[in-house]
Amino acid sequence: MAIAGKELAIACARAAEEIQAEDICVLDLTGVSTLTDFMVVCSGTSLPHLKAVMRDVEKDVIEKFATSPAQAEGGSDSRWMVLDYIDVMVHVMHQELRDLYGLEDLWAEGKEVEWQDTAE
């Protein structure tokens, strides 16, 4: 089942929530960014937790939608990891880096997407 855009962003956010990622935010950057249409930003509490969030989001999307990221960035000691699905970029960050770089502020022109109350 092919999935793209908003549906994919919401699926990624839900998968991150299942592994207890924190402060999950989905931004609609359509018309704002040339990099991607949607951005999911979430936090992890430790390096193992960050890796688990990234692994489980990728695994969940592959299992449910047969969609793999075009690119995955962030090494084993990285505190900022990215899954790039072209239409959607998932940023899994340690809270310190998230506070430092302020992606939500950087992309403040984007609209926050309600992902928790949408139907499955």
Tab-separated table of N, CA and C in Angstrom:
chain	number	residue	atom	x	y	z
A	1	MET	N	0.840	-1.181	0.000
A	1	MET	CA	0.000	0.000	0.000
A	1	MET	C	0.883	1.241	0.000
A	2	ALA	N	0.833	2.018	-1.046
A	2	ALA	CA	1.641	3.230	-1.140
A	2	ALA	C	1.079	4.308	-0.217
A	3	ILE	N	1.968	5.067	0.343
A	3	ILE	CA	1.576	6.143	1.258
A	3	ILE	C	2.511	7.318	1.033
A	4	ALA	N	1.985	8.517	1.129
A	4	ALA	CA	2.825	9.699	0.939
A	4	ALA	C	2.260	10.861	1.731
A	5	GLY	N	3.043	11.906	1.825
A	5	GLY	CA	2.605	13.159	2.406
A	5	GLY	C	2.097	13.071	3.827
A	6	LYS	N	0.953	13.700	4.025
A	6	LYS	CA	0.391	13.835	5.365
A	6	LYS	C	0.160	12.479	6.034
A	7	GLU	N	-0.352	11.508	5.295
A	7	GLU	CA	-0.598	10.175	5.864
A	7	GLU	C	0.689	9.541	6.369
A	8	LEU	N	1.756	9.686	5.605
A	8	LEU	CA	3.046	9.137	5.996
A	8	LEU	C	3.581	9.847	7.233
A	9	ALA	N	3.461	11.157	7.276
A	9	ALA	CA	3.914	11.923	8.440
A	9	ALA	C	3.173	11.487	9.700
A	10	ILE	N	1.871	11.296	9.581
A	10	ILE	CA	1.074	10.861	10.729
A	10	ILE	C	1.456	9.443	11.136
A	11	ALA	N	1.690	8.566	10.171
A	11	ALA	CA	2.120	7.193	10.476
A	11	ALA	C	3.463	7.197	11.213
A	12	CYS	N	4.375	8.056	10.790
A	12	CYS	CA	5.679	8.163	11.458
A	12	CYS	C	5.519	8.687	12.888
A	13	ALA	N	4.669	9.681	13.066
A	13	ALA	CA	4.434	10.231	14.403
A	13	ALA	C	3.836	9.172	15.328
A	14	ARG	N	2.895	8.407	14.829
A	14	ARG	CA	2.280	7.350	15.639
A	14	ARG	C	3.285	6.260	15.998
A	15	ALA	N	4.138	5.902	15.059
A	15	ALA	CA	5.163	4.897	15.330
A	15	ALA	C	6.138	5.411	16.386
A	16	ALA	N	6.486	6.684	16.312
A	16	ALA	CA	7.370	7.284	17.323
A	16	ALA	C	6.696	7.290	18.688
A	17	GLU	N	5.396	7.563	18.702
A	17	GLU	CA	4.659	7.566	19.970
A	17	GLU	C	4.645	6.180	20.604
A	18	GLU	N	4.532	5.144	19.775
A	18	GLU	CA	4.501	3.776	20.287
A	18	GLU	C	5.786	3.396	21.019
A	19	ILE	N	6.913	3.978	20.628
A	19	ILE	CA	8.193	3.684	21.274
A	19	ILE	C	8.523	4.769	22.308
A	20	GLN	N	7.528	5.563	22.640
A	20	GLN	CA	7.593	6.579	23.687
A	20	GLN	C	8.527	7.740	23.382
A	21	ALA	N	8.590	8.136	22.113
A	21	ALA	CA	9.285	9.377	21.784
A	21	ALA	C	8.524	10.514	22.458
A	22	GLU	N	9.224	11.582	22.737
A	22	GLU	CA	8.622	12.691	23.466
A	22	GLU	C	8.416	13.901	22.571
A	23	ASP	N	7.451	14.727	22.946
A	23	ASP	CA	7.211	16.027	22.310
A	23	ASP	C	7.171	15.912	20.787
A	24	ILE	N	6.286	15.069	20.288
A	24	ILE	CA	6.185	14.804	18.850
A	24	ILE	C	5.418	15.937	18.169
A	25	CYS	N	6.012	16.460	17.114
A	25	CYS	CA	5.413	17.571	16.367
A	25	CYS	C	5.439	17.225	14.883
A	26	VAL	N	4.322	17.441	14.208
A	26	VAL	CA	4.246	17.248	12.755
A	26	VAL	C	3.938	18.606	12.132
A	27	LEU	N	4.802	19.014	11.205
A	27	LEU	CA	4.632	20.299	10.537
A	27	LEU	C	4.352	20.105	9.056
A	28	ASP	N	3.371	20.830	8.544
A	28	ASP	CA	3.073	20.867	7.113
A	28	ASP	C	3.880	22.022	6.527
A	29	LEU	N	4.880	21.691	5.718
A	29	LEU	CA	5.752	22.701	5.119
A	29	LEU	C	5.478	22.902	3.637
A	30	THR	N	4.313	22.412	3.183
A	30	THR	CA	3.938	22.569	1.783
A	30	THR	C	3.947	24.049	1.415
A	31	GLY	N	4.696	24.406	0.378
A	31	GLY	CA	4.785	25.788	-0.060
A	31	GLY	C	5.734	26.640	0.763
A	32	VAL	N	6.284	26.084	1.843
A	32	VAL	CA	7.207	26.813	2.715
A	32	VAL	C	8.639	26.354	2.469
A	33	SER	N	8.813	25.059	2.262
A	33	SER	CA	10.140	24.467	2.096
A	33	SER	C	10.262	23.764	0.751
A	34	THR	N	11.438	23.848	0.171
A	34	THR	CA	11.704	23.080	-1.045
A	34	THR	C	12.335	21.732	-0.699
A	35	LEU	N	12.641	21.510	0.578
A	35	LEU	CA	13.268	20.267	1.013
A	35	LEU	C	12.274	19.125	1.166
A	36	THR	N	11.123	19.431	1.737
A	36	THR	CA	10.138	18.399	2.046
A	36	THR	C	8.778	19.044	2.242
A	37	ASP	N	7.726	18.243	2.199
A	37	ASP	CA	6.372	18.761	2.432
A	37	ASP	C	5.958	18.668	3.897
A	38	PHE	N	6.456	17.638	4.593
A	38	PHE	CA	6.096	17.441	5.996
A	38	PHE	C	7.333	17.107	6.808
A	39	MET	N	7.353	17.595	8.043
A	39	MET	CA	8.454	17.303	8.941
A	39	MET	C	7.886	16.788	10.262
A	40	VAL	N	8.459	15.681	10.720
A	40	VAL	CA	8.121	15.136	12.026
A	40	VAL	C	9.350	15.349	12.900
A	41	VAL	N	9.159	15.975	14.058
A	41	VAL	CA	10.254	16.209	14.990
A	41	VAL	C	9.848	15.584	16.315
A	42	CYS	N	10.762	14.779	16.879
A	42	CYS	CA	10.482	14.180	18.179
A	42	CYS	C	11.784	14.049	18.958
A	43	SER	N	11.651	13.816	20.254
A	43	SER	CA	12.817	13.714	21.133
A	43	SER	C	12.909	12.334	21.744
A	44	GLY	N	14.153	11.957	22.028
A	44	GLY	CA	14.437	10.743	22.776
A	44	GLY	C	15.223	11.120	24.013
A	45	THR	N	15.270	10.219	24.973
A	45	THR	CA	15.862	10.532	26.266
A	45	THR	C	17.310	10.086	26.409
A	46	SER	N	17.780	9.229	25.509
A	46	SER	CA	19.144	8.701	25.586
A	46	SER	C	19.529	8.190	24.200
A	47	LEU	N	20.815	7.887	24.012
A	47	LEU	CA	21.238	7.338	22.713
A	47	LEU	C	20.504	6.044	22.372
A	48	PRO	N	20.388	5.094	23.314
A	48	PRO	CA	19.630	3.877	22.971
A	48	PRO	C	18.177	4.175	22.614
A	49	HIS	N	17.566	5.122	23.301
A	49	HIS	CA	16.180	5.468	23.005
A	49	HIS	C	16.069	6.118	21.620
A	50	LEU	N	16.992	7.019	21.289
A	50	LEU	CA	16.986	7.658	19.962
A	50	LEU	C	17.091	6.603	18.862
A	51	LYS	N	18.014	5.655	19.047
A	51	LYS	CA	18.192	4.587	18.048
A	51	LYS	C	16.940	3.728	17.935
A	52	ALA	N	16.316	3.438	19.074
A	52	ALA	CA	15.105	2.616	19.069
A	52	ALA	C	13.958	3.332	18.357
A	53	VAL	N	13.825	4.624	18.581
A	53	VAL	CA	12.770	5.394	17.904
A	53	VAL	C	12.993	5.355	16.396
A	54	MET	N	14.206	5.622	15.980
A	54	MET	CA	14.504	5.619	14.543
A	54	MET	C	14.260	4.238	13.946
A	55	ARG	N	14.753	3.215	14.607
A	55	ARG	CA	14.592	1.835	14.116
A	55	ARG	C	13.118	1.461	14.016
A	56	ASP	N	12.357	1.762	15.052
A	56	ASP	CA	10.960	1.340	15.071
A	56	ASP	C	10.083	2.133	14.104
A	57	VAL	N	10.375	3.417	13.925
A	57	VAL	CA	9.615	4.200	12.943
A	57	VAL	C	9.857	3.613	11.551
A	58	GLU	N	11.120	3.384	11.226
A	58	GLU	CA	11.446	2.827	9.914
A	58	GLU	C	10.808	1.451	9.725
A	59	LYS	N	10.918	0.599	10.725
A	59	LYS	CA	10.360	-0.763	10.657
A	59	LYS	C	8.840	-0.730	10.497
A	60	ASP	N	8.176	0.111	11.270
A	60	ASP	CA	6.715	0.190	11.236
A	60	ASP	C	6.217	0.639	9.858
A	61	VAL	N	6.874	1.644	9.287
A	61	VAL	CA	6.462	2.152	7.977
A	61	VAL	C	6.722	1.103	6.888
A	62	ILE	N	7.827	0.384	6.990
A	62	ILE	CA	8.105	-0.680	6.019
A	62	ILE	C	7.052	-1.779	6.123
A	63	GLU	N	6.763	-2.219	7.352
A	63	GLU	CA	5.795	-3.314	7.549
A	63	GLU	C	4.388	-2.939	7.103
A	64	LYS	N	3.945	-1.740	7.434
A	64	LYS	CA	2.560	-1.352	7.152
A	64	LYS	C	2.345	-0.821	5.740
A	65	PHE	N	3.372	-0.181	5.165
A	65	PHE	CA	3.164	0.519	3.899
A	65	PHE	C	4.187	0.167	2.827
A	66	ALA	N	5.096	-0.742	3.122
A	66	ALA	CA	6.144	-1.150	2.177
A	66	ALA	C	6.903	0.050	1.618
A	67	THR	N	7.176	1.012	2.491
A	67	THR	CA	7.888	2.227	2.106
A	67	THR	C	9.133	2.368	2.968
A	68	SER	N	10.270	2.498	2.301
A	68	SER	CA	11.547	2.687	2.995
A	68	SER	C	12.014	4.118	2.804
A	69	PRO	N	12.807	4.630	3.747
A	69	PRO	CA	13.342	5.978	3.547
A	69	PRO	C	14.346	6.000	2.403
A	70	ALA	N	14.403	7.112	1.697
A	70	ALA	CA	15.392	7.282	0.636
A	70	ALA	C	16.775	7.427	1.238
A	71	GLN	N	16.829	7.938	2.450
A	71	GLN	CA	18.088	8.190	3.137
A	71	GLN	C	17.862	8.111	4.642
A	72	ALA	N	18.843	7.635	5.356
A	72	ALA	CA	18.826	7.642	6.821
A	72	ALA	C	20.173	8.178	7.274
A	73	GLU	N	20.163	9.166	8.134
A	73	GLU	CA	21.393	9.799	8.609
A	73	GLU	C	21.448	9.760	10.127
A	74	GLY	N	22.650	9.681	10.643
A	74	GLY	CA	22.864	9.698	12.088
A	74	GLY	C	23.517	8.415	12.527
A	75	GLY	N	24.754	8.504	12.969
A	75	GLY	CA	25.512	7.324	13.373
A	75	GLY	C	25.139	6.840	14.750
A	76	SER	N	25.855	5.816	15.206
A	76	SER	CA	25.540	5.176	16.476
A	76	SER	C	25.736	6.107	17.673
A	77	ASP	N	26.564	7.146	17.528
A	77	ASP	CA	26.764	8.079	18.643
A	77	ASP	C	26.104	9.435	18.396
A	78	SER	N	25.286	9.498	17.351
A	78	SER	CA	24.633	10.753	17.004
A	78	SER	C	23.456	11.024	17.932
A	79	ARG	N	23.269	12.293	18.250
A	79	ARG	CA	22.112	12.684	19.049
A	79	ARG	C	21.048	13.352	18.183
A	80	TRP	N	21.237	13.227	16.844
A	80	TRP	CA	20.260	13.758	15.894
A	80	TRP	C	20.250	12.809	14.707
A	81	MET	N	19.138	12.150	14.501
A	81	MET	CA	19.009	11.179	13.425
A	81	MET	C	17.856	11.606	12.520
A	82	VAL	N	17.997	11.291	11.240
A	82	VAL	CA	16.991	11.718	10.269
A	82	VAL	C	16.623	10.558	9.350
A	83	LEU	N	15.327	10.364	9.150
A	83	LEU	CA	14.799	9.471	8.123
A	83	LEU	C	14.196	10.368	7.050
A	84	ASP	N	14.678	10.233	5.824
A	84	ASP	CA	14.218	11.078	4.724
A	84	ASP	C	13.377	10.253	3.762
A	85	TYR	N	12.076	10.501	3.775
A	85	TYR	CA	11.138	9.831	2.870
A	85	TYR	C	10.779	10.735	1.687
A	86	ILE	N	11.566	11.741	1.420
A	86	ILE	CA	11.381	12.760	0.390
A	86	ILE	C	10.215	13.695	0.747
A	87	ASP	N	8.975	13.189	0.745
A	87	ASP	CA	7.824	14.025	1.113
A	87	ASP	C	7.781	14.306	2.612
A	88	VAL	N	8.448	13.462	3.383
A	88	VAL	CA	8.433	13.567	4.846
A	88	VAL	C	9.853	13.372	5.362
A	89	MET	N	10.264	14.253	6.271
A	89	MET	CA	11.541	14.073	6.970
A	89	MET	C	11.242	13.901	8.450
A	90	VAL	N	11.806	12.844	9.028
A	90	VAL	CA	11.603	12.551	10.446
A	90	VAL	C	12.909	12.860	11.178
A	91	HIS	N	12.854	13.794	12.112
A	91	HIS	CA	14.009	14.173	12.912
A	91	HIS	C	13.830	13.604	14.316
A	92	VAL	N	14.743	12.753	14.714
A	92	VAL	CA	14.739	12.163	16.054
A	92	VAL	C	15.939	12.768	16.774
A	93	MET	N	15.662	13.583	17.785
A	93	MET	CA	16.717	14.398	18.388
A	93	MET	C	16.760	14.263	19.900
A	94	HIS	N	17.973	14.374	20.452
A	94	HIS	CA	18.118	14.512	21.888
A	94	HIS	C	17.593	15.897	22.246
A	95	GLN	N	16.961	16.029	23.386
A	95	GLN	CA	16.317	17.294	23.755
A	95	GLN	C	17.300	18.471	23.743
A	96	GLU	N	18.540	18.257	24.160
A	96	GLU	CA	19.535	19.348	24.151
A	96	GLU	C	19.724	19.914	22.748
A	97	LEU	N	19.876	19.032	21.770
A	97	LEU	CA	20.061	19.495	20.386
A	97	LEU	C	18.786	20.104	19.835
A	98	ARG	N	17.668	19.538	20.217
A	98	ARG	CA	16.392	20.086	19.749
A	98	ARG	C	16.210	21.515	20.252
A	99	ASP	N	16.552	21.732	21.518
A	99	ASP	CA	16.476	23.086	22.076
A	99	ASP	C	17.464	24.024	21.381
A	100	LEU	N	18.667	23.521	21.103
A	100	LEU	CA	19.715	24.332	20.480
A	100	LEU	C	19.343	24.761	19.064
A	101	TYR	N	18.867	23.824	18.254
A	101	TYR	CA	18.606	24.115	16.841
A	101	TYR	C	17.209	24.644	16.561
A	102	GLY	N	16.251	24.377	17.411
A	102	GLY	CA	14.908	24.953	17.292
A	102	GLY	C	14.262	24.798	15.923
A	103	LEU	N	14.169	23.561	15.433
A	103	LEU	CA	13.595	23.342	14.101
A	103	LEU	C	12.175	23.883	13.982
A	104	GLU	N	11.395	23.741	15.035
A	104	GLU	CA	10.024	24.253	14.976
A	104	GLU	C	10.009	25.773	14.800
A	105	ASP	N	10.970	26.455	15.433
A	105	ASP	CA	11.063	27.916	15.268
A	105	ASP	C	11.581	28.266	13.881
A	106	LEU	N	12.548	27.486	13.409
A	106	LEU	CA	13.112	27.714	12.083
A	106	LEU	C	12.039	27.592	10.999
A	107	TRP	N	11.132	26.652	11.171
A	107	TRP	CA	10.062	26.411	10.207
A	107	TRP	C	8.710	26.886	10.756
A	108	ALA	N	8.717	28.015	11.458
A	108	ALA	CA	7.506	28.539	12.102
A	108	ALA	C	6.399	28.884	11.110
A	109	GLU	N	6.757	29.080	9.842
A	109	GLU	CA	5.731	29.369	8.821
A	109	GLU	C	4.897	28.137	8.497
A	110	GLY	N	5.404	26.962	8.843
A	110	GLY	CA	4.660	25.725	8.615
A	110	GLY	C	3.482	25.628	9.566
A	111	LYS	N	2.510	24.824	9.162
A	111	LYS	CA	1.319	24.632	9.992
A	111	LYS	C	1.454	23.331	10.773
A	112	GLU	N	1.159	23.385	12.058
A	112	GLU	CA	1.204	22.172	12.855
A	112	GLU	C	0.025	21.274	12.477
A	113	VAL	N	0.312	19.999	12.291
A	113	VAL	CA	-0.697	19.023	11.888
A	113	VAL	C	-1.183	18.282	13.132
A	114	GLU	N	-2.492	18.223	13.295
A	114	GLU	CA	-3.071	17.409	14.373
A	114	GLU	C	-2.989	15.956	13.953
A	115	TRP	N	-2.214	15.160	14.649
A	115	TRP	CA	-2.011	13.775	14.248
A	115	TRP	C	-2.582	12.782	15.251
A	116	GLN	N	-2.840	13.207	16.456
A	116	GLN	CA	-3.317	12.272	17.467
A	116	GLN	C	-4.789	11.974	17.371
A	117	ASP	N	-5.562	12.894	16.860
A	117	ASP	CA	-7.008	12.713	16.829
A	117	ASP	C	-7.540	12.285	15.473
A	118	THR	N	-6.647	12.029	14.509
A	118	THR	CA	-7.102	11.635	13.181
A	118	THR	C	-7.436	10.152	13.168
A	119	ALA	N	-8.354	9.790	12.305
A	119	ALA	CA	-8.772	8.382	12.198
A	119	ALA	C	-7.639	7.544	11.629
A	120	GLU	N	-7.624	6.286	12.029
A	120	GLU	CA	-6.595	5.342	11.547
A	120	GLU	C	-6.743	5.101	10.082
